[in-house]
Every structure is written in structure tokens, then in C-alpha cells.
């Protein structure tokens, strides 16, 4: 195998550009790359429409932006521009443009996300190939494409897809800048970080410390120039990410939408609080119930700790190759340790690549492991390119050094470690391909023994077959999870890849993975503890999830856990039946329930008619309710208003008309105030108010919604409740196709 990494890291080498020209491209490289990209596209596009509108919270904003350029710019939840989503809008823009060009639909929304996955694979290949050759690039690309959480999130409409692409581009540009101290490439790295900030705010900055330090120490130029280049890159980052922030902050607040997720209508407050430091320390005003330390150092979003990324359901999302990546990071640094500090040599650039990808992996993993605020399993997609790059680079380096006993032992040990860990992860899903875990374990051990035998003189003839066997053993588990993921639709706010597993610790929610039609429900992950007094953070251990729509034990709530009306969340509870995907749980202080599976929201057993949706998933809107909202809709700014974004999004997507989400995502934002809402009604700008179908904030089927989730949810929770109370006192309730509507143009006598 010919790679760009020499067998011995001792002699000086020419600059990287000259070395690349000298090595050339083997005849198989372009066909292999084309096959990799085509296979990635096929994986991400297969059965894509089964997810429907995926996360209706963002799909509604995409629909609004396709109709209103003002909503496009601000990332408004509705074309009436009442409030924005709780993130900056960069991730929405590609989807909005797609819908503007091709119309509203599942494919139009999700195809841009899938193409970002293909692009990330290509950028990762290019970055790794530059220092380590085409074989390493192909292996990295394959490892990334077969990461289960990547197969999930590049088929979903959350911001994490674009964020992951931009983080990969950032590391690629930094490595290009290091190879010759090129200012242009460092500036492009800053631009990528700036747009990543406009995608998911401060998470874009997590990888900056190790990358900036690496360039400051290792760039092959004098220190003064290095520091100047970093300042220019920082300026580019500020411009790329700050122009939109400046416009929003300078725009008169009364002529733009309210900044969703904030309590003071300020994007800076949103950035530094709810989407910033609040994610680290758990102090998130207006949060959906995570944050805060529970017993044993945990919180509403799972226990923190160094093992978080390996535990429960999170392990199956990202950690298949994570132990191997950590070992290969150390091995790669040992092999390249003799290189000069500067990166003006081939071996110096190889070491810099290990430091760049490894530093990004370590700092992101540490943040995810110990953050006390909102944390979902799918956040780990940001780790996927870092893990995959280290796999490709580390395996290639050790393969080139396999004549050394130390290298052969390390490579064999990594393979055994990966096979054993795959065996553990596959065993966490009850009855999920039981033959596969034993096959992976046996193949991994056999391939590891073959690698050791092949390192001896005369034992190399069987090495290609041994390498193929080892590669298959390492990737078989994540491949199975990926195939399970793409064969199932995913909807709602909390989604996970692969089959349901027991012991998930990522956050209080099950997997919402039913197709748009509402058939074939699967068991969701057990959620957090039962209801308690209002304002308390949910406590209690996660429940157990079971596959194939089977009922698992309900979560056991801690005392006083959860907001009023928020209870255990599970795909199927102890008394549940595997027909509607509805879960039920028992807490010590009360009961609550949430639909663990949803096809565009919380499916109802009785025909899927309307009614308020849940906090984490919307509701199915019936034909009669849809017709009511569409009637004379052109006369109003908003065809309706409903509490919570998922609830409003369901009606907006069904009717195609603007629906105001009162209180933002979880009803806790003070938007609009009661006085503002009354003015809108008096001016005839809102037709209907969507009411609650059940008492105490629960629908008839037990889903979370409205006041239940607003209790103690921040300053805005009382605002939403006050609006609802005022509407009920002054307008008559009527049921339209299962939906509770109040006609705001016809007050009570």
C-alpha cells in the first residue's frame, strides 16, 4: 500500500505540496472515492421521506421562510414573524431555499441535509488524504459515513448537520494553513467558524482553543507573523458570524420577531444564556426541564461523567470506534514524536494532523461529558469527523509500521478492543441481531491474531484478507445500526439512531421514530421521573426501553421531580400496547405521559385528530381543523395561535397558514405579552386560539402540553397562562375535528 506517510519518521521531507505532486494518484483512487461518495449519498437518501417533516419546530420555520423573506432572514417560526426559533438561522437557509425552489415537502426539506453529509465525507477524505494518502482518506470517510448518529442527523432537519460540516471544514482549512503558514487558509478557517456560530452559537467555539494553540506553536513562520495571522482569522470569524447579530441587535425590536429562547428579546442573552453558559452549568432560564444537578451529580439530562459518551443509548450513537480513536491518537503521536515542532516537513504535518483532530475530539468530548444543561444523544454527531479522521490516520500509520512488533501489537490490540466494545454495544439492544455480536467478536479476534502472524517474516501473503476481515469486524456493528436507522422514520425533538436500548442517559425523552403515516410504532427510551411540584427539575433514573413496540418498565420518579404535568416518558410503559407508540410512566409523586413515538407528532389512538401537541412532538391535525384555519386566512396575519412551538408548527404545516407559537418552543418565553395579544385580537389579526384538550395541561391521551410544561419554566410561563385564561374567559370553546378552537373574532355576549 502506498501512502503519503513514510515508513520511518526520521529523514527530512520536502514541503507537502511537492510531496503530493511526487506521489501522484493511484489508478484506483478516483473510482474508490466516487464509490464512497455514491454509497454515502445512497445511505442518506434511502427512505428519506419516511421522516415526514422530521422536527416540525424547524420545518415550520422553513415553511415560513419560503413565504416571507423577513422570516427567512430572522429564522421566524411563522410567516407573520411573531417569534424566531431558538437558534440563529444559518442551518435553515439551505432548506428554505430548497422549499422556495421545489415546494414544501419532506424531501425538499431533508435533501439539503443529506447533501451536507456527502460534503462532510468528501472534506474529511480530502483533509486526511493530504497527509496520509488515499487509503487513509477512504477509511476515514467510510468510518464517518457509517457512524450511526451521522446517518441519523444528516437525514434530519436539526442544525447539527451544517454545524458538523463547518467544523470539519474548519480543521481542513487549519491544516492547509499549517502547511506553509498560509494566511488565506487560516482566514477561511475563521469564516467557517463564524458561519458555524450562526448555526449553533457557542458550540462552534469549542474546538478553537486547541486549534489556535496548535497554529501559534507549530506554524512554520516567525512568532510575530503567526500571531498576526491568528488575529486576521479572528477578525474574519467575527465578521462572518457577527454581521447577522449586529443587524438583529440594531433592528428596532417592535418591527422584528421576538428572539425565541430569550427572556429579554435579545440574541446576545440567548447566546450567552440559554444557548451558551447555561448548557454548561445548567442554569437555563426558560429551559424545558433539564439542567441543575440531581442526586449523584446528575440532572434532568442524564448523569455527567467521563463515561457519559459510552453509556446507555449514547454509546450506540457515537462510541463504536471512539476507544480505538483514543488509542490511535496516542500511537500516532508516539510515532511522530521525533518530528520537529514546525510543520515544514512531512512528518511534522502528520503530527500536526493528529494534534488537530485529536485536540478537537478531546475538548468536545469533555464538554459533552460534563455539561449540566440540555444534552441530547444526537449532539454527539459533532464528534463523528474527529473520530473518523483518527481512525484513518492511526490505522494507516500503524499499518506502515507493522514490521515493528510494537506497531503490530498496538494494531491488533485496537482491533480486539473494537470487537469487544461492539459486542457490548450490540448486547444493549434486547434481541437485536444476537448472531451479529458473536460474529463480530470472533472475526475481530481472528483478524487480530492474523495481523500478529503476518508481522513475522514470510507471513504477509494473507495480510490483505486479514485486513479485510478486521475492517469488516470493526464496521459491522455501526453498519447494522445505520441500516436500522435509515429504514425507520424519525420525528419529534429527541431522536436517536439504531434500535431502542436500555439504560439511556442522554435526556428525558424517547426515540420519536414513526413514519408519517403513523404505522409500525417502536418502543422508545425510558424517560425521566414522574411529576412533582411545579418548578422542580425532573429527577429520577431513566426508564428501560424495549424494541419493536414492546412495553418496558416505566421510569421511577424522584420526589418532587418534573414540572406539573411532566412525567415519565417511554416508548411503551408497563401497561402500554404496541399499537399507537404511546408511552406511560409512573413517578413517585404522580403520573405523566408522553407519546414516545410520533408520526409528525403525538399520534392519537382515535384517528389522529387534532388537539394540542406535546413539548417534544406536535400533533396530527384533522381535515376539519385544517379547513377551519384555511377559511378566510388571507384576512388575518395569523390563522391561529397556540401555546408552544411544536403545537403551533403542526397546525401551520397542515394548513400552510401562519400560526403564532405563544411562548416559543416550550411556552416559557414572554412573547407576546397579554397586552400585545389583546391588541392583536382587537385589530383582527388572529382568527383562532388553539386550546387544551385535557385538564391540568394534558391531552386526553396524556401528552405534555401547554400550561403543564410552562409551570416554573421561566418568566414567560405566566404570560402564556395569562393569555390562555383570558381567552377562555372571553371566547367560546368549540371542537372542530378533535381540535379545541376559540374563534377570536366572536367574543362571548
XYZ file of C-alpha atoms in Angstrom:
749
model
C 0.000 0.000 0.000
C 1.428 3.371 -0.999
C 0.617 6.315 1.246
C 1.992 9.751 1.874
C 3.343 8.679 5.250
C 6.871 7.281 5.109
C 7.629 4.059 6.910
C 10.229 5.696 9.134
C 9.582 9.161 10.556
C 13.196 10.224 10.664
C 14.550 11.756 7.447
C 13.575 15.287 6.445
C 10.992 15.576 3.729
C 10.047 18.260 1.221
C 7.010 20.526 1.627
C 3.617 18.879 1.442
C 2.700 20.291 -1.977
C 5.860 18.916 -3.540
C 5.391 15.573 -1.830
C 1.834 15.297 -3.132
C 2.962 16.010 -6.674
C 5.686 13.396 -6.375
C 3.419 10.692 -5.014
C 0.648 11.181 -7.605
C -2.664 9.377 -7.555
C -3.025 5.602 -7.904
C -5.383 4.469 -10.638
C -7.904 3.107 -8.142
C -8.236 6.297 -6.104
C -10.839 8.201 -8.123
C -13.151 5.193 -8.639
C -12.872 4.368 -4.943
C -13.667 7.947 -3.950
C -16.635 8.026 -6.306
C -17.893 4.772 -4.806
C -17.515 6.179 -1.284
C -19.466 9.354 -2.073
C -22.148 7.498 -4.019
C -22.602 4.977 -1.209
C -22.830 7.785 1.347
C -25.470 9.553 -0.733
C -27.429 6.315 -1.171
C -27.365 5.641 2.568
C -28.520 9.144 3.454
C -31.206 9.413 0.767
C -32.695 5.947 1.187
C -36.237 6.054 2.596
C -35.728 9.738 3.366
C -39.383 10.679 3.056
C -40.387 8.324 5.893
C -39.499 11.032 8.427
C -42.159 13.386 7.127
C -41.481 16.855 8.476
C -38.933 15.385 10.961
C -38.624 18.096 13.632
C -41.735 20.173 12.937
C -40.270 23.011 15.016
C -37.698 23.692 12.302
C -39.895 22.575 9.400
C -42.441 25.232 10.291
C -39.677 27.858 10.228
C -38.567 26.544 6.835
C -42.132 26.849 5.557
C -42.349 30.405 6.917
C -39.026 31.409 5.362
C -40.139 30.060 1.996
C -43.031 32.537 2.041
C -41.537 35.591 3.751
C -38.053 36.993 3.173
C -38.250 38.646 6.571
C -38.922 35.256 8.157
C -36.068 33.884 6.025
C -33.598 36.412 7.381
C -34.578 36.166 11.040
C -35.458 32.463 11.156
C -39.041 33.129 12.241
C -41.322 30.300 13.298
C -44.178 31.745 11.257
C -44.602 33.981 8.238
C -46.331 36.520 10.494
C -42.935 36.968 12.193
C -44.103 36.740 15.778
C -41.046 34.883 17.148
C -37.872 33.183 15.905
C -36.602 29.694 16.579
C -34.173 29.461 19.481
C -31.109 29.265 17.210
C -29.601 31.557 14.582
C -30.953 30.835 11.098
C -27.943 29.667 9.040
C -28.967 25.996 9.187
C -32.456 26.924 7.983
C -31.344 28.894 4.943
C -30.429 25.938 2.667
C -33.708 24.217 3.486
C -35.674 27.429 2.964
C -34.100 27.925 -0.462
C -34.876 24.330 -1.391
C -38.538 24.756 -0.438
C -38.732 28.062 -2.304
C -37.468 26.314 -5.439
C -39.258 22.970 -5.215
C -42.200 23.460 -2.853
C -42.907 22.235 0.660
C -42.355 18.556 1.360
C -40.254 16.095 3.293
C -37.673 15.549 0.547
C -37.357 19.258 -0.190
C -36.550 19.896 3.468
C -34.247 16.944 4.114
C -32.269 16.532 0.877
C -30.034 19.556 1.665
C -29.164 17.876 4.964
C -28.245 14.637 3.200
C -26.058 16.510 0.726
C -24.241 18.095 3.668
C -23.422 14.588 4.845
C -21.921 13.734 1.471
C -19.966 17.001 1.521
C -18.632 16.279 5.012
C -17.435 12.869 3.847
C -15.649 14.491 0.910
C -13.993 17.203 3.016
C -12.861 14.642 5.568
C -11.388 12.475 2.808
C -9.504 15.452 1.360
C -8.154 16.507 4.739
C -6.841 13.072 5.714
C -5.604 12.142 2.244
C -3.381 15.211 2.079
C -1.040 13.940 4.797
C -1.716 10.215 4.892
C -2.671 9.132 1.388
C -5.858 7.960 -0.344
C -6.278 4.739 1.646
C -6.371 6.691 4.898
C -8.814 9.189 3.394
C -11.141 6.451 2.212
C -11.059 4.699 5.575
C -11.841 7.962 7.388
C -14.703 8.730 5.023
C -16.183 5.251 5.447
C -15.867 5.388 9.238
C -17.679 8.728 9.263
C -20.470 7.675 6.906
C -21.104 4.561 9.000
C -21.340 6.420 12.302
C -24.957 5.819 13.383
C -25.586 9.316 14.715
C -24.279 10.765 11.429
C -26.649 8.547 9.452
C -29.407 9.968 11.646
C -28.621 13.675 11.721
C -27.771 14.087 8.048
C -31.295 12.828 7.378
C -32.883 15.186 9.892
C -33.517 18.925 9.914
C -31.764 19.990 13.116
C -28.822 22.459 12.901
C -26.260 19.780 13.815
C -25.780 18.666 10.196
C -24.477 22.030 8.999
C -22.512 22.513 12.220
C -20.666 19.218 11.701
C -19.835 20.102 8.103
C -18.473 23.507 9.109
C -16.385 22.082 11.962
C -14.841 19.618 9.505
C -14.128 22.441 7.062
C -12.512 24.412 9.898
C -9.992 21.668 10.696
C -9.294 21.126 6.990
C -8.567 24.833 6.462
C -6.349 24.971 9.534
C -4.261 22.040 8.291
C -3.913 23.715 4.897
C -2.802 26.885 6.665
C -0.224 24.982 8.728
C 1.314 23.522 5.581
C 3.344 26.592 4.673
C 1.811 29.166 7.059
C -0.775 30.352 4.522
C -2.780 33.338 5.745
C -5.563 32.735 3.216
C -6.416 29.301 4.560
C -6.362 30.495 8.161
C -8.792 33.267 7.258
C -11.086 30.703 5.628
C -10.964 28.692 8.847
C -12.187 31.790 10.684
C -15.004 32.256 8.173
C -16.100 28.636 8.691
C -16.219 29.130 12.462
C -18.203 32.337 12.001
C -20.880 30.581 9.971
C -20.826 27.705 12.465
C -21.678 30.297 15.120
C -24.668 31.358 13.018
C -25.652 27.704 13.012
C -25.468 26.747 16.700
C -23.901 29.703 18.523
C -21.185 28.955 21.088
C -20.765 25.277 20.249
C -18.841 26.482 17.214
C -16.120 27.849 19.502
C -15.471 24.643 21.449
C -12.674 23.442 19.141
C -10.978 26.843 18.875
C -8.552 26.593 21.854
C -6.596 23.518 20.660
C -6.587 24.670 17.023
C -5.415 28.200 17.808
C -2.721 26.902 20.164
C -1.550 24.400 17.550
C -1.130 27.104 14.933
C 0.543 29.522 17.358
C 3.154 26.900 18.304
C 3.679 24.883 15.112
C 3.152 27.105 12.078
C 6.436 27.317 10.108
C 6.946 31.064 10.334
C 8.118 33.588 12.899
C 6.011 34.124 16.029
C 5.019 37.688 15.200
C 3.563 36.616 11.863
C 1.761 33.673 13.446
C 0.033 35.934 15.945
C -0.906 38.413 13.226
C -2.407 35.641 11.131
C -4.459 34.429 14.092
C -5.762 37.954 14.625
C -6.810 38.175 10.979
C -8.543 34.815 11.285
C -10.341 36.017 14.402
C -11.452 39.147 12.572
C -12.797 37.027 9.723
C -14.679 34.921 12.255
C -16.241 37.993 13.863
C -17.320 39.408 10.505
C -18.700 36.095 9.216
C -20.644 35.421 12.388
C -21.274 38.923 13.660
C -22.931 40.716 10.736
C -26.263 38.993 11.337
C -26.045 39.550 15.096
C -25.364 43.261 14.563
C -28.354 43.641 12.251
C -30.654 41.864 14.718
C -29.477 43.855 17.709
C -29.704 47.180 15.854
C -33.074 46.431 14.242
C -35.954 48.093 16.144
C -37.407 45.400 18.383
C -41.005 46.368 17.608
C -40.548 45.699 13.876
C -38.789 42.343 14.025
C -39.821 38.997 15.510
C -39.150 38.247 19.157
C -35.897 36.322 19.721
C -37.109 32.866 20.686
C -35.430 31.214 23.662
C -34.541 34.530 25.311
C -36.354 36.239 28.153
C -35.437 39.811 27.173
C -35.856 39.691 23.374
C -32.075 39.728 22.948
C -29.961 37.448 20.785
C -26.930 38.179 22.948
C -28.829 36.979 26.008
C -29.868 33.853 24.114
C -26.266 33.239 23.061
C -24.695 33.682 26.465
C -27.518 32.147 28.495
C -29.897 29.506 27.170
C -27.629 28.514 24.260
C -24.330 29.306 25.946
C -23.133 29.054 29.517
C -26.491 27.653 30.555
C -25.674 24.496 28.613
C -22.512 24.124 30.701
C -23.776 24.950 34.201
C -27.439 24.015 33.756
C -28.779 27.476 34.628
C -31.064 27.820 31.621
C -33.894 30.226 32.208
C -36.898 29.076 30.242
C -35.457 25.611 29.678
C -37.631 22.579 29.036
C -36.648 20.993 32.320
C -33.039 19.914 32.117
C -30.151 21.447 33.911
C -29.345 21.534 37.527
C -27.574 18.806 39.407
C -29.614 15.883 40.534
C -28.616 13.281 43.019
C -25.201 11.872 42.388
C -24.154 14.725 40.163
C -26.796 14.086 37.578
C -29.547 16.285 36.274
C -32.613 16.284 34.108
C -30.449 15.418 31.098
C -28.623 12.417 32.471
C -25.702 11.899 34.796
C -22.472 13.560 33.808
C -19.067 11.926 33.928
C -16.164 10.685 31.880
C -18.179 7.628 30.830
C -21.191 9.569 29.555
C -20.363 9.064 25.888
C -20.022 5.312 26.396
C -23.136 4.780 28.470
C -26.631 3.630 27.653
C -28.080 4.841 24.407
C -25.319 7.406 23.809
C -22.722 4.687 23.314
C -24.547 3.263 20.321
C -24.693 6.672 18.674
C -21.001 7.536 18.577
C -18.703 5.286 20.605
C -18.231 2.263 18.313
C -14.797 3.474 17.212
C -14.174 6.000 19.991
C -11.944 3.743 22.163
C -9.909 2.829 19.086
C -9.607 6.501 18.105
C -8.212 7.425 21.516
C -5.629 4.623 21.391
C -4.668 5.511 17.814
C -4.283 9.169 18.790
C -1.671 8.197 21.364
C 0.021 5.772 18.953
C 0.133 8.363 16.178
C 1.703 10.951 18.449
C 4.292 8.417 19.628
C 5.251 7.509 16.055
C 5.525 11.161 15.006
C 7.058 12.433 18.242
C 10.547 12.846 16.802
C 9.310 15.345 14.237
C 10.383 18.947 14.501
C 7.979 21.353 16.169
C 7.358 23.265 12.954
C 5.227 21.765 10.188
C 7.655 22.345 7.315
C 8.256 18.610 6.996
C 6.078 15.654 6.084
C 6.342 14.051 9.491
C 5.714 17.404 11.176
C 2.436 17.801 9.281
C 1.432 14.249 10.212
C 1.902 15.055 13.883
C 0.014 18.340 13.471
C -2.906 16.443 11.942
C -3.056 14.120 14.944
C -2.988 17.124 17.267
C -5.682 18.992 15.316
C -8.182 16.147 15.051
C -7.284 14.704 18.448
C -7.472 18.049 20.230
C -10.872 18.760 18.675
C -12.104 15.329 19.755
C -10.860 15.582 23.328
C -12.161 19.054 24.108
C -15.577 18.384 22.550
C -15.880 15.038 24.321
C -15.012 16.613 27.669
C -17.609 19.360 27.211
C -20.286 16.820 26.298
C -19.315 14.568 29.200
C -19.612 17.198 31.916
C -22.145 19.761 30.651
C -25.028 20.102 33.112
C -27.583 21.706 30.810
C -29.655 20.365 27.952
C -27.932 17.406 26.342
C -29.315 15.066 23.693
C -27.717 11.960 22.239
C -27.666 13.421 18.752
C -25.316 16.235 19.823
C -22.534 13.656 19.541
C -22.613 13.892 15.739
C -20.108 16.730 16.172
C -17.569 14.106 17.313
C -18.021 11.883 14.261
C -15.497 13.523 11.882
C -12.848 13.738 14.613
C -13.197 10.058 15.482
C -13.225 9.018 11.829
C -10.120 11.057 10.977
C -8.130 9.498 13.816
C -9.199 6.026 12.704
C -7.994 6.575 9.144
C -4.739 8.248 10.137
C -3.873 5.933 13.026
C -4.563 2.690 11.187
C -2.545 3.857 8.194
C 0.462 4.845 10.282
C 0.474 1.578 12.225
C -0.036 -0.431 9.055
C 3.030 1.190 7.521
C 4.962 0.368 10.698
C 3.560 -3.163 11.062
C 7.009 -4.695 10.720
C 7.662 -3.369 14.219
C 6.409 -5.644 16.978
C 5.108 -2.649 18.954
C 3.087 -1.388 15.990
C 1.708 -4.849 15.211
C 0.714 -5.400 18.836
C -0.969 -1.987 19.002
C -2.895 -2.525 15.777
C -4.024 -5.975 16.897
C -4.972 -4.663 20.327
C -7.041 -1.874 18.788
C -8.904 -4.406 16.671
C -9.663 -6.634 19.663
C -10.758 -3.607 21.696
C -13.126 -2.515 18.919
C -14.588 -6.003 18.523
C -15.164 -6.381 22.260
C -16.765 -2.947 22.523
C -19.027 -3.699 19.534
C -20.055 -6.894 21.297
C -21.012 -4.838 24.363
C -22.948 -2.218 22.384
C -24.841 -4.783 20.326
C -25.819 -6.549 23.537
C -27.550 -3.442 24.907
C -30.450 -3.794 22.476
C -32.605 -6.739 23.516
C -32.980 -9.355 20.770
C -31.229 -7.135 18.205
C -29.331 -9.408 15.775
C -27.902 -11.668 18.507
C -25.795 -13.549 15.962
C -24.010 -10.367 14.913
C -22.361 -9.615 18.245
C -20.756 -13.080 18.370
C -19.707 -12.892 14.728
C -18.074 -9.503 15.253
C -16.240 -10.712 18.332
C -14.945 -13.884 16.673
C -13.931 -12.106 13.460
C -12.146 -9.350 15.367
C -10.116 -11.751 17.497
C -9.267 -13.897 14.472
C -8.151 -10.875 12.427
C -6.046 -9.592 15.335
C -4.253 -12.925 15.541
C -3.721 -12.855 11.780
C -2.156 -9.408 11.983
C 0.359 -10.627 14.553
C 1.177 -13.671 12.456
C 1.538 -11.551 9.331
C 4.070 -9.298 11.029
C 6.525 -12.185 11.120
C 8.880 -12.830 8.193
C 7.111 -14.697 5.415
C 3.678 -14.193 6.931
C 2.484 -11.340 4.769
C 0.696 -13.207 1.986
C -2.562 -13.420 3.885
C -2.433 -9.843 5.163
C -4.910 -8.382 2.612
C -7.538 -10.949 3.603
C -6.780 -10.408 7.285
C -7.104 -6.648 6.850
C -10.458 -7.050 5.094
C -11.701 -9.328 7.872
C -10.596 -6.863 10.534
C -12.221 -3.944 8.731
C -15.467 -5.869 8.441
C -15.419 -6.762 12.131
C -14.846 -3.128 13.122
C -17.596 -1.659 10.929
C -20.262 -4.393 11.020
C -21.903 -3.134 14.218
C -22.218 0.527 13.203
C -23.314 -0.558 9.719
C -26.183 -2.558 11.224
C -27.205 0.435 13.353
C -27.075 2.695 10.287
C -29.287 0.348 8.257
C -31.776 0.200 11.114
C -31.714 3.982 11.313
C -32.363 4.683 7.634
C -35.126 2.097 7.428
C -37.188 3.940 10.041
C -38.740 7.403 10.034
C -37.723 9.833 12.786
C -39.855 12.713 14.031
C -40.022 14.976 17.055
C -37.404 16.847 19.028
C -35.471 13.931 20.546
C -34.305 11.292 18.083
C -31.735 8.532 18.287
C -30.094 6.166 15.838
C -30.332 2.396 15.838
C -32.651 0.192 17.890
C -34.057 1.076 21.290
C -31.708 0.186 24.135
C -31.946 0.025 27.904
C -30.192 2.441 30.207
C -30.133 5.573 28.052
C -28.779 8.595 29.899
C -28.924 11.319 27.311
C -32.032 13.205 28.304
C -35.675 12.915 29.191
C -37.170 11.565 26.059
C -37.801 8.522 23.990
C -36.976 7.961 20.384
C -39.621 9.542 18.194
C -39.210 7.497 15.096
C -42.503 6.681 13.451
C -43.153 7.327 9.804
C -45.545 9.979 8.632
C -48.372 7.510 8.278
C -48.377 6.521 11.910
C -47.791 2.791 11.488
C -45.291 0.400 12.965
C -44.509 2.055 16.274
C -41.380 1.091 18.134
C -40.559 1.236 21.773
C -38.910 4.431 22.904
C -36.289 5.048 25.501
C -37.447 5.384 29.071
C -37.593 8.926 30.283
C -37.213 10.890 33.485
C -39.148 10.647 36.698
C -42.766 11.492 37.367
C -44.445 14.750 38.146
C -43.857 16.743 41.262
C -44.417 20.278 42.348
C -44.175 22.993 39.716
C -40.765 24.412 39.042
C -38.654 21.485 40.119
C -36.189 19.882 37.749
C -37.065 16.343 36.763
C -35.348 13.736 38.880
C -35.150 10.000 38.862
C -33.438 7.375 36.833
C -34.230 6.764 33.160
C -36.661 4.026 32.330
C -35.940 0.993 30.248
C -36.597 0.936 26.537
C -37.595 -2.102 24.589
C -37.514 -2.724 20.845
C -40.279 -3.497 18.382
C -43.055 -1.722 20.217
C -42.772 -3.803 23.383
C -43.501 -2.378 26.780
C -40.619 -1.721 29.145
C -40.660 -0.793 32.799
C -41.689 2.773 33.432
C -39.222 5.245 34.860
C -39.170 5.664 38.595
C -39.506 9.293 39.528
C -37.715 11.012 42.301
C -39.538 13.123 44.874
C -40.644 16.456 43.538
C -39.255 15.749 40.090
C -40.533 17.448 36.993
C -42.870 20.283 36.260
C -46.550 19.883 36.925
C -47.856 17.526 34.313
C -44.468 16.289 33.137
C -43.950 12.627 33.837
C -42.080 9.606 32.744
C -41.502 9.327 29.054
C -41.248 5.939 27.461
C -41.953 4.351 24.129
C -44.195 1.811 25.824
C -44.957 1.682 29.516
C -45.874 -1.225 31.717
C -49.482 -1.037 30.618
C -48.886 0.123 27.048
C -49.767 -1.773 23.927
C -47.577 -1.747 20.826
C -50.138 -0.091 18.561
C -50.023 3.648 18.837
C -46.492 4.262 20.095
C -47.886 5.830 23.210
C -45.959 5.562 26.466
C -46.968 5.805 30.058
C -44.885 6.043 33.223
C -45.296 6.150 36.952
C -43.441 8.580 39.214
C -43.327 8.671 42.976
C -45.200 11.943 43.178
C -47.651 11.491 40.374
C -48.148 10.409 36.810
C -47.469 11.811 33.416
C -47.076 10.515 29.942
C -45.829 11.431 26.554
C -46.107 9.783 23.192
C -42.822 8.007 22.743
C -43.293 7.550 19.027
C -44.782 10.074 16.694
C -45.580 10.399 13.056
C -45.277 14.148 12.717
C -46.141 14.439 16.347
C -48.021 12.580 19.005
C -50.308 10.127 17.267
C -53.722 9.660 18.768
C -55.310 6.269 19.146
C -58.648 7.546 17.972
C -57.956 8.508 14.405
C -55.184 11.022 14.848
C -57.347 14.114 15.147
C -56.225 17.476 16.353
C -55.534 18.910 19.708
C -52.527 20.496 21.294
C -49.263 18.727 20.793
C -46.528 17.910 23.205
C -43.409 19.755 24.161
C -41.171 17.476 22.127
C -43.550 16.442 19.353
C -46.513 18.003 17.611
C -49.937 16.598 16.916
C -51.790 15.226 13.936
C -54.233 17.835 12.663
C -57.508 16.602 11.209
C -59.047 17.728 7.925
C -61.812 19.721 9.623
C -59.408 21.710 11.764
C -57.188 22.307 8.735
C -60.155 23.618 6.733
C -61.168 25.900 9.599
C -57.710 27.522 9.702
C -57.631 27.940 5.941
C -61.025 29.600 5.788
C -60.584 33.334 5.159
C -56.943 33.026 6.220
C -55.924 35.861 3.916
C -57.794 38.282 6.192
C -55.515 37.578 9.146
C -51.842 37.852 9.961
C -52.090 34.568 11.852
C -54.709 31.941 11.116
C -54.367 30.782 14.729
C -52.254 30.997 17.848
C -51.270 28.083 20.056
C -49.090 27.590 23.088
C -45.696 26.060 22.303
C -43.867 25.842 19.006
C -44.419 22.144 18.287
C -48.149 22.586 18.764
C -48.310 25.648 16.515
C -45.996 24.042 13.947
C -48.317 21.078 13.465
C -51.240 23.350 12.566
C -49.075 25.605 10.435
C -47.633 22.743 8.395
C -51.050 21.150 7.965
C -52.815 24.331 6.865
C -49.968 26.180 5.180
C -51.034 29.310 7.076
C -49.100 31.241 9.752
C -49.756 30.063 13.322
C -48.337 32.048 16.228
C -46.410 29.924 18.766
C -47.221 31.632 22.061
C -44.262 31.441 24.427
C -41.883 29.970 21.857
C -40.626 26.399 21.950
C -41.846 25.412 25.405
C -44.270 28.231 26.162
C -41.892 29.955 28.580
C -40.865 32.984 26.500
C -42.744 36.222 27.303
C -43.930 36.580 23.710
C -46.396 38.000 23.161
C -47.410 39.697 26.388
C -51.067 39.601 27.332
C -51.428 43.238 26.311
C -49.836 42.605 22.910
C -52.042 39.573 22.344
C -55.142 41.571 23.222
C -54.114 44.261 20.746
C -53.640 41.663 18.013
C -57.096 40.262 18.716
C -58.688 43.706 18.797
C -57.089 44.541 15.451
C -58.448 41.317 13.964
C -55.022 39.844 13.229
C -55.601 36.382 14.800
C -58.507 34.141 13.852
C -58.355 31.206 16.297
C -56.771 30.256 19.574
C -55.894 26.548 19.852
C -56.945 25.360 23.284
C -56.124 22.414 25.504
C -57.978 19.145 25.075
C -57.450 17.831 28.585
C -57.174 19.131 32.113
C -54.032 20.067 34.016
C -52.164 20.640 30.804
C -52.589 17.137 29.457
C -54.341 15.967 26.353
C -56.860 13.193 26.553
C -54.073 10.805 25.619
C -51.737 12.015 28.320
C -49.295 14.094 26.295
C -47.403 17.053 27.713
C -48.501 20.457 26.542
C -49.329 23.999 27.361
C -49.501 25.083 30.995
C -48.161 21.752 32.217
C -44.752 22.433 30.778
C -44.839 26.138 31.477
C -45.060 25.914 35.237
C -41.790 27.162 36.606
C -40.413 27.409 33.105
C -39.180 30.968 33.413
C -40.652 34.454 33.399
C -42.685 33.814 30.288
C -44.604 30.848 31.650
C -47.079 33.119 33.448
C -47.573 35.144 30.268
C -48.748 32.134 28.300
C -51.035 31.059 31.114
C -52.486 34.556 31.373
C -53.257 34.597 27.649
C -54.965 31.235 27.827
C -57.005 32.277 30.859
C -58.102 35.498 29.158
C -59.168 33.631 26.028
C -61.196 31.096 27.979
C -62.951 33.827 29.906
C -63.901 35.853 26.852
C -64.395 33.389 23.995
C -66.413 30.229 23.476
C -64.747 26.875 23.120
C -65.780 24.631 20.273
C -64.478 21.332 18.992
C -63.521 21.108 15.323
C -62.453 17.667 14.161
C -60.972 16.839 17.546
C -59.253 20.216 17.936
C -60.313 22.715 20.599
C -60.602 26.130 18.951
C -61.675 29.551 20.166
C -62.860 31.956 17.475
C -61.206 35.243 18.461
C -63.466 37.216 16.126
C -66.593 36.160 18.076
C -66.379 37.083 21.775
C -68.895 35.885 24.305
C -72.008 38.003 24.712
